[in-house]
Short mmCIF file of C-alpha atoms in Angstrom, two decimals:
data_model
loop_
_atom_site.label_atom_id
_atom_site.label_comp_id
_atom_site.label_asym_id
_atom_site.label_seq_id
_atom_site.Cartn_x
_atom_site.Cartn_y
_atom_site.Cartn_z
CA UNK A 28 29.49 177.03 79.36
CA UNK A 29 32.57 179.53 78.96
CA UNK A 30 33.80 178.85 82.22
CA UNK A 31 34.32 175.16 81.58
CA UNK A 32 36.42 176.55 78.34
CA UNK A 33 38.29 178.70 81.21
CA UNK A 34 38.65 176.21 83.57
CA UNK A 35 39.72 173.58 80.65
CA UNK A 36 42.43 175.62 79.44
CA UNK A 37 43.76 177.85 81.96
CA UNK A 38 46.16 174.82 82.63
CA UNK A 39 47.00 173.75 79.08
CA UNK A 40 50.74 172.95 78.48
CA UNK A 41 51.57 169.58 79.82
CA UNK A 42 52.20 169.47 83.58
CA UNK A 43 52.12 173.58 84.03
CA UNK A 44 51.46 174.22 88.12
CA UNK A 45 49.46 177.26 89.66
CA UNK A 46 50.96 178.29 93.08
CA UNK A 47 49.46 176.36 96.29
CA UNK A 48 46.07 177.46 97.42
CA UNK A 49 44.47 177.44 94.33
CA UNK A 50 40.62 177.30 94.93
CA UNK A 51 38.99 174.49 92.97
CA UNK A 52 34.60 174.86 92.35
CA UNK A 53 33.45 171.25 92.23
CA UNK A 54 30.11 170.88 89.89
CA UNK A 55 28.84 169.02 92.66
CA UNK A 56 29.07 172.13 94.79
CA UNK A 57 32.23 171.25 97.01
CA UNK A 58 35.33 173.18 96.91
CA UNK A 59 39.48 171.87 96.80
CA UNK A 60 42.40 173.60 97.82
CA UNK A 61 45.88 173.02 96.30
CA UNK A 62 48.54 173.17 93.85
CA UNK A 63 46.79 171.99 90.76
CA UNK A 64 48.29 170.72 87.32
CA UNK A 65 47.06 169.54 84.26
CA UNK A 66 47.35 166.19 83.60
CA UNK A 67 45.94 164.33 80.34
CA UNK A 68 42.06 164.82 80.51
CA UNK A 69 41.88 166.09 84.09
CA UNK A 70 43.58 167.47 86.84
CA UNK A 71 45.89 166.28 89.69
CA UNK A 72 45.43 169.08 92.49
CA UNK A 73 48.26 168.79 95.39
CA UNK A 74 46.64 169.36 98.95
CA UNK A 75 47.90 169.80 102.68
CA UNK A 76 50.29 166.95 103.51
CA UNK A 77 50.89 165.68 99.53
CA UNK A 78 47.72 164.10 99.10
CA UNK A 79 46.73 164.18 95.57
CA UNK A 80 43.25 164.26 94.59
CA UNK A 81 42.58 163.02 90.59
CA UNK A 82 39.61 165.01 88.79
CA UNK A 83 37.91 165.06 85.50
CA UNK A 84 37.49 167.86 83.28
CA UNK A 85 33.46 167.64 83.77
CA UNK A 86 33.94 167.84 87.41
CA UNK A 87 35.28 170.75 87.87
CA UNK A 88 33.57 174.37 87.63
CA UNK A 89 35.86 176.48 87.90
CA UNK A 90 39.35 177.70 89.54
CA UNK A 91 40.46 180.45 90.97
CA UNK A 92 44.35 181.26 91.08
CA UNK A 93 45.77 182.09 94.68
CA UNK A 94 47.63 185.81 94.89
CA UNK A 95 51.54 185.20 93.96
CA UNK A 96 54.48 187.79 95.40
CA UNK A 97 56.71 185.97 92.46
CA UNK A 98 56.88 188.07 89.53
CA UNK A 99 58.07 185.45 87.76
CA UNK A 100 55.44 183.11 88.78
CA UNK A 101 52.50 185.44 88.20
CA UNK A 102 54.24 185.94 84.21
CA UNK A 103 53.88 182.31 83.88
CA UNK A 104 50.11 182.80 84.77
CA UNK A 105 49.92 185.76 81.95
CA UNK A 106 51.55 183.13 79.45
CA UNK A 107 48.77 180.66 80.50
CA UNK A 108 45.91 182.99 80.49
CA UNK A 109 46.98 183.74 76.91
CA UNK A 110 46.85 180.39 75.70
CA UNK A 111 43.89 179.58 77.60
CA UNK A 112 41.59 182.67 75.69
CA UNK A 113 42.78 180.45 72.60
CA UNK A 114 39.81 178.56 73.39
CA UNK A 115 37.34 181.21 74.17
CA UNK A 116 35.00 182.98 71.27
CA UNK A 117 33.45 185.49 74.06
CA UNK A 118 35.66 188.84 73.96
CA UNK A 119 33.45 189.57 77.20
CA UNK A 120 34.61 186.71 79.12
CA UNK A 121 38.43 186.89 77.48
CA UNK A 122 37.66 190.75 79.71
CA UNK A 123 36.33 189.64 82.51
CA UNK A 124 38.90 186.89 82.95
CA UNK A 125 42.05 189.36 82.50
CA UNK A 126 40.41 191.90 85.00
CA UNK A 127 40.37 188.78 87.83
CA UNK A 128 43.96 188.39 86.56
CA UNK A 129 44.69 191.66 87.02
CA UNK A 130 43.26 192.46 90.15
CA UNK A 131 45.20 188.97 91.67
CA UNK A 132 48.40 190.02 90.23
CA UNK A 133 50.50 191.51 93.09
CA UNK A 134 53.79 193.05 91.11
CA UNK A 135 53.00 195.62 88.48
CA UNK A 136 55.09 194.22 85.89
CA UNK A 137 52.37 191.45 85.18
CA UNK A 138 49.48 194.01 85.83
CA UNK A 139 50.86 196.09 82.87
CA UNK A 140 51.42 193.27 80.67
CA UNK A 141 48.09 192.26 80.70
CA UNK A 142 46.83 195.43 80.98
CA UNK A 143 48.27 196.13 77.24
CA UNK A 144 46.83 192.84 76.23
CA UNK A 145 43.25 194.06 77.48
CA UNK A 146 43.49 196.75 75.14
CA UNK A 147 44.15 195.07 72.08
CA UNK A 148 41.02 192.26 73.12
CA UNK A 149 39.04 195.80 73.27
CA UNK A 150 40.14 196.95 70.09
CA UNK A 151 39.12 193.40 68.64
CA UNK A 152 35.77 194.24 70.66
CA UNK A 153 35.28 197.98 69.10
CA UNK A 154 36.16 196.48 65.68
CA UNK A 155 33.27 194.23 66.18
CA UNK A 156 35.57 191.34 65.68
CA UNK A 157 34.35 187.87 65.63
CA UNK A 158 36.24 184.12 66.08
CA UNK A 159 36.35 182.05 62.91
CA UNK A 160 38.70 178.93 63.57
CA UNK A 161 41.50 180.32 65.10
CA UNK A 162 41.32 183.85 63.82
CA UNK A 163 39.55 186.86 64.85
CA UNK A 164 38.02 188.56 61.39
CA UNK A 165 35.35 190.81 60.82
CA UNK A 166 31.78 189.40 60.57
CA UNK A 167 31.79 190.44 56.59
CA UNK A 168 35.32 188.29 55.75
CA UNK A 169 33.63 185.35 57.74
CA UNK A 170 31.33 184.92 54.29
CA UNK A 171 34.13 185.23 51.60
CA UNK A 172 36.40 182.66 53.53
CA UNK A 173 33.08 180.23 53.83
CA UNK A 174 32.54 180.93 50.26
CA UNK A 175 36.52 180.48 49.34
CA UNK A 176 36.28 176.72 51.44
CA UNK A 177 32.98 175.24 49.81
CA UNK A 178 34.90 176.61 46.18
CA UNK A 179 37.63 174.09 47.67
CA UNK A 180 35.01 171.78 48.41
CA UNK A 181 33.40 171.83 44.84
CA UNK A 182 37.16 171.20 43.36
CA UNK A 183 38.06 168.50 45.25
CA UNK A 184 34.24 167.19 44.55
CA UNK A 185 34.52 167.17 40.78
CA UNK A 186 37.91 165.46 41.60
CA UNK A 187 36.33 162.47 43.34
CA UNK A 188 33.89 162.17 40.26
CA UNK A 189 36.66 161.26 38.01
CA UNK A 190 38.24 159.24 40.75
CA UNK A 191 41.34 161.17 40.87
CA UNK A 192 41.40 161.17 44.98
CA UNK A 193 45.10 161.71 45.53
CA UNK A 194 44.88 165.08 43.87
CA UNK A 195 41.16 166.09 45.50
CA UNK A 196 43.24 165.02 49.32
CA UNK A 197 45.23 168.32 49.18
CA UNK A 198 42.60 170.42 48.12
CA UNK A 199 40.35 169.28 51.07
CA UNK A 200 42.40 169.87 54.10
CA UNK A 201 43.30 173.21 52.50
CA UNK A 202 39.16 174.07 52.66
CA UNK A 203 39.28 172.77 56.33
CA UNK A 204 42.43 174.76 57.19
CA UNK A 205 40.73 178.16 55.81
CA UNK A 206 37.33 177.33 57.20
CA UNK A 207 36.90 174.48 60.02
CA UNK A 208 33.58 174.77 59.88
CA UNK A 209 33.40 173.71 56.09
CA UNK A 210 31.05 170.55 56.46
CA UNK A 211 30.98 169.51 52.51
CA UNK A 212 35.22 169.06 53.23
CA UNK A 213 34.77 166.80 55.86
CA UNK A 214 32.15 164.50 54.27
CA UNK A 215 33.94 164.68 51.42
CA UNK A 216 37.28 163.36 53.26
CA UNK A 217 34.80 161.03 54.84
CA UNK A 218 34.31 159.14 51.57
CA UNK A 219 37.62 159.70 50.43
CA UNK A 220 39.29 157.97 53.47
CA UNK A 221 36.45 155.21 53.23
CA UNK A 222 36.98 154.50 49.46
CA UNK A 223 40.59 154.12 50.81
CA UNK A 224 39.42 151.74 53.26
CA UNK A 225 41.07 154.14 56.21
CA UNK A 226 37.19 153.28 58.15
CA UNK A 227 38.85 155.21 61.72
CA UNK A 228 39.80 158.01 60.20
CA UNK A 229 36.66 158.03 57.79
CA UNK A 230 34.40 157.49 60.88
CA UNK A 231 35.84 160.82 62.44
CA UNK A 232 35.77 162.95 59.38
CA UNK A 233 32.13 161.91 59.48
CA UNK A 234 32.01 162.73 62.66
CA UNK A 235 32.77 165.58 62.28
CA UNK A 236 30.53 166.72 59.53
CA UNK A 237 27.73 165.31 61.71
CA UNK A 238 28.76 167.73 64.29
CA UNK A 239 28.09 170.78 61.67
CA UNK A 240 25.46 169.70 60.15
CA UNK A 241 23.75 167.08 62.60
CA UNK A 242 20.19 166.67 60.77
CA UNK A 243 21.75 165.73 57.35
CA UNK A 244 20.90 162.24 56.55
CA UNK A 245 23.56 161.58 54.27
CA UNK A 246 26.11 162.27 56.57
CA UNK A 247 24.82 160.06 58.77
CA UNK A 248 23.76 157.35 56.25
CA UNK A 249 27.90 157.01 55.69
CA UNK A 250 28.86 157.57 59.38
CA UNK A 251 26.06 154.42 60.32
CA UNK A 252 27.68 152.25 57.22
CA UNK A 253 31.41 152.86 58.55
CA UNK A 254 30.30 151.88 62.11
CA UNK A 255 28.81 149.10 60.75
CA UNK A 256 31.74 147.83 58.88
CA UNK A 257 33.38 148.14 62.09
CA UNK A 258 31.32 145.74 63.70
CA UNK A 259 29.38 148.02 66.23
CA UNK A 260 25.72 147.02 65.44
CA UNK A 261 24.42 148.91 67.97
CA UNK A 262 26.07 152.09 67.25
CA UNK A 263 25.69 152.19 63.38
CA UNK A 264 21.91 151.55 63.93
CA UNK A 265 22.02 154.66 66.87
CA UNK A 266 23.08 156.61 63.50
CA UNK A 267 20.25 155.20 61.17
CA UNK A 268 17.98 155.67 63.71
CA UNK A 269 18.67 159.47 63.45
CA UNK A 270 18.43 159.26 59.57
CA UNK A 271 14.90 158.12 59.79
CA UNK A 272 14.58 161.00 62.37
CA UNK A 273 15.95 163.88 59.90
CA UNK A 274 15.13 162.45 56.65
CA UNK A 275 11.49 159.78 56.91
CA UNK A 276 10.67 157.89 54.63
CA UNK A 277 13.91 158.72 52.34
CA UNK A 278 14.70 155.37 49.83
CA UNK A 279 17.82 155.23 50.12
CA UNK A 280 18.64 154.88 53.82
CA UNK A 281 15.37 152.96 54.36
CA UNK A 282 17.13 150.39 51.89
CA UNK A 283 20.07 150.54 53.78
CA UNK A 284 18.48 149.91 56.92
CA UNK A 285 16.55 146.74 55.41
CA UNK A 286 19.89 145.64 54.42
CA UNK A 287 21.00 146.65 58.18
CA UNK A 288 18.23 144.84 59.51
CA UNK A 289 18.53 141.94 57.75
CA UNK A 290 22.31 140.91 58.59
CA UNK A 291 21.53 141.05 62.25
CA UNK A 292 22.87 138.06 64.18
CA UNK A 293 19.81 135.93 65.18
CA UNK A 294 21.12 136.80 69.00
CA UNK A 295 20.56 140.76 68.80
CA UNK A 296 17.47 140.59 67.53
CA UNK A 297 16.26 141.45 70.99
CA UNK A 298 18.09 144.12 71.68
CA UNK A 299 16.49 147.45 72.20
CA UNK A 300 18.26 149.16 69.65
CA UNK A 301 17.67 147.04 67.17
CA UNK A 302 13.76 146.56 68.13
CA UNK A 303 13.54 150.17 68.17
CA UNK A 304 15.21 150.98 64.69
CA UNK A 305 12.96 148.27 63.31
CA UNK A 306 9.50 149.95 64.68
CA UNK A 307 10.76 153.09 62.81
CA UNK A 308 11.80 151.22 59.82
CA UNK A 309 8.17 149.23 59.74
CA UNK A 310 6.47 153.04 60.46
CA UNK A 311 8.59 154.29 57.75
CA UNK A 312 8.48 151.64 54.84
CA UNK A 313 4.64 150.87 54.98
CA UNK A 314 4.10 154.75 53.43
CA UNK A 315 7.24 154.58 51.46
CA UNK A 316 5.87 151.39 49.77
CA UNK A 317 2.42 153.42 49.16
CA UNK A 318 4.18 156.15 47.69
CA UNK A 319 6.16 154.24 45.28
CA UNK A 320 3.69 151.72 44.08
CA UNK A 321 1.88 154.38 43.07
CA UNK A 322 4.91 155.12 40.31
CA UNK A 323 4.94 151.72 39.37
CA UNK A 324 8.11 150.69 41.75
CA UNK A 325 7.39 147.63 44.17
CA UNK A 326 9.84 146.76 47.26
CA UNK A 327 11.13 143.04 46.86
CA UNK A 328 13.23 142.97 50.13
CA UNK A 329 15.66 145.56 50.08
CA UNK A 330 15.99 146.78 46.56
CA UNK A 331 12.61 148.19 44.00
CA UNK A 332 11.56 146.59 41.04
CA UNK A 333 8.93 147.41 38.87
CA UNK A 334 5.67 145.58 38.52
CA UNK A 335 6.56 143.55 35.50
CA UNK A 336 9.90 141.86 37.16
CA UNK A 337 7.98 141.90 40.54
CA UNK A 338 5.74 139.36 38.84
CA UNK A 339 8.78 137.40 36.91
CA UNK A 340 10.39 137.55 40.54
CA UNK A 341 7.52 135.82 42.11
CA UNK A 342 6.98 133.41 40.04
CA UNK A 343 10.44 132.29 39.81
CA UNK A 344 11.21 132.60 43.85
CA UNK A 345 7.74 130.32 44.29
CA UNK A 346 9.37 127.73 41.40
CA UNK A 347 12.42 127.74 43.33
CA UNK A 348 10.44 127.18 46.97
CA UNK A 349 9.27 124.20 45.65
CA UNK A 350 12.10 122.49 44.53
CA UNK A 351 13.78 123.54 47.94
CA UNK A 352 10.72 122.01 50.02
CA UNK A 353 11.63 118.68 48.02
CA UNK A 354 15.62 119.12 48.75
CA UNK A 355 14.41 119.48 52.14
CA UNK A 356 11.88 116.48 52.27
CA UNK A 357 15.13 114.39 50.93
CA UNK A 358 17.65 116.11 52.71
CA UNK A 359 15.33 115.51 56.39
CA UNK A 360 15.42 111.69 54.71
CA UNK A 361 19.23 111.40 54.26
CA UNK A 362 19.51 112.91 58.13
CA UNK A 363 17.32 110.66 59.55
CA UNK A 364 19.14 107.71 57.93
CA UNK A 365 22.51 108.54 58.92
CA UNK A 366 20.96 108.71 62.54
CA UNK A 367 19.68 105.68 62.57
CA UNK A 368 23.27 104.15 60.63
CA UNK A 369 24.87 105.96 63.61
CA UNK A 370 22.76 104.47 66.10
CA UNK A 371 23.47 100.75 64.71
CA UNK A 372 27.00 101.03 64.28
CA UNK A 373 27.03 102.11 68.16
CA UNK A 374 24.80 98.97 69.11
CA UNK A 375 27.00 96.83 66.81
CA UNK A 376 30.40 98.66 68.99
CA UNK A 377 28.31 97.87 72.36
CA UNK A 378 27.80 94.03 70.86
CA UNK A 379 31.80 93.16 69.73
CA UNK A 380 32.81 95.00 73.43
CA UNK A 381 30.55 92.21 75.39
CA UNK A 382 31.90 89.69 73.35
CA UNK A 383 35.42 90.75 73.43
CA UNK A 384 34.71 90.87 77.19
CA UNK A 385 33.64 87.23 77.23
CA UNK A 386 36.35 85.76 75.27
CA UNK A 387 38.27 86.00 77.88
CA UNK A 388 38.40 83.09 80.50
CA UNK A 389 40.35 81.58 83.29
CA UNK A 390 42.43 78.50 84.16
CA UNK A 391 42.54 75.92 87.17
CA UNK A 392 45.72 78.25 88.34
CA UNK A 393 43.52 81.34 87.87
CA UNK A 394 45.86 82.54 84.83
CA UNK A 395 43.10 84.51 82.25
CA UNK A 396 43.10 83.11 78.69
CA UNK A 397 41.63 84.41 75.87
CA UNK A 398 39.27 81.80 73.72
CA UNK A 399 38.53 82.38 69.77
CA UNK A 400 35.51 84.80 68.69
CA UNK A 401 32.64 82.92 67.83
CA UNK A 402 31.41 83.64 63.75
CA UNK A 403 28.91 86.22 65.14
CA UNK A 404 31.00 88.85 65.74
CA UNK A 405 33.14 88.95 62.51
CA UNK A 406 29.49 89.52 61.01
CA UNK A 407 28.83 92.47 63.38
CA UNK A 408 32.75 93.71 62.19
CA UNK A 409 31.42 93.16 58.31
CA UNK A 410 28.00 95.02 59.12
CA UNK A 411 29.77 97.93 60.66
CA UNK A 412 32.28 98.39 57.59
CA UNK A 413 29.41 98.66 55.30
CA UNK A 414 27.41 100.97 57.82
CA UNK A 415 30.40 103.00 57.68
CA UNK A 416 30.16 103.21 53.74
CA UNK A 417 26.66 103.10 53.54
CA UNK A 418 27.03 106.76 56.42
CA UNK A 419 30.13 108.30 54.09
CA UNK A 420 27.91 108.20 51.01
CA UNK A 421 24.87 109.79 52.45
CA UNK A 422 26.96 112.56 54.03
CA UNK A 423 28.19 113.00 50.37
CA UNK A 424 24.92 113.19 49.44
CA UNK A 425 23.78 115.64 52.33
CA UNK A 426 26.81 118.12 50.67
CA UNK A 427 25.54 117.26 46.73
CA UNK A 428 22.18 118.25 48.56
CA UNK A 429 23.45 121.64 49.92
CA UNK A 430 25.15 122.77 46.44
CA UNK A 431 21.92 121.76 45.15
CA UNK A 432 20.00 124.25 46.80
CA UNK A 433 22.45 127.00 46.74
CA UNK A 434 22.31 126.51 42.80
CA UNK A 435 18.43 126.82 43.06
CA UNK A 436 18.77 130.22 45.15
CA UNK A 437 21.07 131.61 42.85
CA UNK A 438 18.63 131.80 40.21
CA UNK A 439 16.89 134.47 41.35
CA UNK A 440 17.50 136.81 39.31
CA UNK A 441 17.44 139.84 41.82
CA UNK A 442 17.92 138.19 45.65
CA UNK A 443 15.84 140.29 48.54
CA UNK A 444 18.88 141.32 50.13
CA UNK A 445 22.15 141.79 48.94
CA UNK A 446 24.49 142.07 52.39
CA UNK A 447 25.84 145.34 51.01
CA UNK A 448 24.86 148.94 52.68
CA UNK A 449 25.43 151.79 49.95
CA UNK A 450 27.46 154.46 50.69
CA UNK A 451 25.87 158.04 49.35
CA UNK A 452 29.18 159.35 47.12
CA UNK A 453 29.94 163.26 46.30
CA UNK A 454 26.29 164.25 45.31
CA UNK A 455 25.32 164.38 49.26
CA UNK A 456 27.51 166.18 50.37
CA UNK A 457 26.29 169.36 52.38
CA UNK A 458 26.56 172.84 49.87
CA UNK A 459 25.59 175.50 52.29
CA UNK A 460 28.34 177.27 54.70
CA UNK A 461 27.26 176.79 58.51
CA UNK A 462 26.56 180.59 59.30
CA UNK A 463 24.23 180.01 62.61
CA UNK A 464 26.93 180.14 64.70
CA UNK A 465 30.47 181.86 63.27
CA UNK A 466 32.43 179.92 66.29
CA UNK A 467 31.13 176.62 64.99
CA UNK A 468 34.15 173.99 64.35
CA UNK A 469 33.41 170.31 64.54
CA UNK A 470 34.00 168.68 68.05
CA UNK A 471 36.03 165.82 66.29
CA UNK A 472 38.82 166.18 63.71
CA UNK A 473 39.45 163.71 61.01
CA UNK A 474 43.23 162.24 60.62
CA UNK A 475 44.69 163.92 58.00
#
């Protein structure tokens, strides 16, 4: 994928133009000719006539630069070049691009200029140099700066145990300026900026620990409970999905994910993602249960108790159903009352509107006159007033029946779920340096 890197950032620098007749390579296999120029995450490329043409970064290939008798012009392209290789960790393809450069370059003075720049990327080459963030070090100073960030890392840790997060802040982005690759800095800015209730910025931190170390289930434990908090279901699921994946049957995000599960609106409960996360879950917590029973630990909804308060629990919660089925029973009673009070007082309306109606009569000149309300209907008036009381005090009853139950529910001593996901603090955060790949750096960056 280098020559994406090479075709990203040969035009970095805001609106920087290559001369006309620039050759564009299309991913779909199609080809553009123009002036191009960079233009926020894509290109605008100039063609025959004016007409513009708008393209993505993922569409495009690759681009060859057009021949240019301006030396001025073709130094521009050097300066470009230069801070395109910025982005490249191949010395092979920083060499192969300067030799196209060089061979394209029609005035000497650019030729040698790059030239001496080829010599120093062969030195780095020779010296077996290798790119660490945005140096070039040798392979054996990659460890000791790895080693130097998690040391960081481990200060700003002990830190965060004593709460003292203002202090740990500077210490982090100091082990993520001498080693982007330092995943325990980023998850540990990850819970810093969520403690802080910063969830963006704590979301991308995560992120970006995810990126380094993508099948640690802590990491993406907190990542799922910051999406969550920002009210993307689907996504923070997506991210305890992948928990299950790395790390099955593990307690703690399994009790998360009941918690998850649990606070689902009644409306997604349909949704794929959900139905999928909650075959996994059912897969997962079946063996879990097994495993712990066997220590004496029992699940009761989304938290463990042991067998003794499993029992208490039981017997307490089945207590409690039955004086809930009777606040129902009454409750169902008070509801179908007020219907039928409802019902009356609208029949009783319907009755004093007919009379009203035919009170009113007519003379020999056709004038209408209203004649008095026979006793029948100031009875109807008197039954609807106490309808109206007799409705007001079973709604006050309905409400005394509510509190009622709430008070019953609240006696459980332990309730099944609790509505809160728990974050996994300083102890899960990663302790090994990323060595796989000495290029690695995290595809997002947290705020700092």
């Amino acid at each position: 994928m280098a020559y994406r890197f090479i075709a990203s950032a040969l035009l970095l620098g805001g609106l920087a133009s290559l001369a006309p007749a620039d050759v564009i390579q299309l991913t779909n296999g199609t080809t553009i000719e123009g002036t191009v120029k960079k233009s926020g995450d894509g290109y605008i490329v100039i063609g025959a006539g004016g007409k513009t043409t708008n393209l993505r970064l993922d569409e495009v290939e690759s681009i060859s630069i057009s021949p240019s008798t301006k030396p001025a012009a073709m130094m521009e392209r050097l300066a470009s070049l230069r801070r395109a290789m910025d982005n490249v960790s191949d010395i092979s393809v920083i060499l192969d691009r300067y030799q196209k450069f060089i061979d394209q370059a029609p005035d000497e003075a650019s030729r040698k200029a790059a030239s001496e720049d080829v010599a120093i990327w062969k030195q780095r080459q020779e010296q077996g140099l290798i790119k660490f963030g945005s140096r070039w070090i040798l392979p054996a100073d990659r460890a000791k700066i790895q080693e130097q960030a998690l040391s960081l890392a481990s200060q700003a840790r002990e830190l965060m145990k004593q709460g003292r997060l203002k202090e740990a802040d500077p210490i982090l982005n100091q082990a993520i300026a001498a080693d982007p690759g330092c995943a325990s800095a980023y998850y540990l800015r990850g819970l810093l900026l969520f403690r802080q209730d910063q969830l963006p910025a704590a979301r991308k931190a995560f992120e970006a620990a995810a990126s380094l170390v993508p099948d640690h289930a802590p990491t993406l434990n907190n990542l799922a409970i910051v999406i969550y908090r920002q009210n993307q279901i689907p996504g923070a699921l997506n991210q305890y999905d992948r928990a299950m994946i790395v790390s099955p049957q593990d307690k703690w995000v399994l009790t998360n994910v009941a918690e998850a599960l649990e606070a689902v609106p009644p409306e997604m409960k349909k949704n794929d993602i959900v139905r999928k996360v909650q075959r996994r879950f059912d897969e997962q917590i079946v063996p879990l249960e097994a495993k712990l029973a066997a220590t004496g630990w029992y699940r009761w909804g989304a938290t463990w108790v042991n067998a003794a308060d499993l029992e208490k629990l039981k017997a307490i919660e089945a207590a409690n159903k039955a004086k809930l089925d009777a606040l129902s029973v009454e409750f169902d009673s008070v509801q179908a009352d007020i219907k039928r009070i409802e019902q009356s007082i609208a029949d009783n309306q319907s009755t004093l509107r007919r009379i009203e109606a035919e009170s009113v009569r007519y003379d020999a000149n056709g004038q209408p006159i209203r004649v008095a309300y026979p006793p029948v209907y100031y009875e109807i008036v008197r039954d609807n007033q106490k309808l109206t009381a007799e409705r007001a005090t079973d709604i006050t009853k309905l409400e005394q029946l509510r509190v009622q139950a709430k008070a019953i529910q609240a006696k459980l001593p332990t309730p099944r779920y609790t509505g809160v996901q728990q974050i996994i603090g300083v102890e899960g955060a990663p302790t090994a340096a990323i060595v796989a790949n000495p290029t690695t750096q995290p595809t997002t960056q947290p705020a700092h």
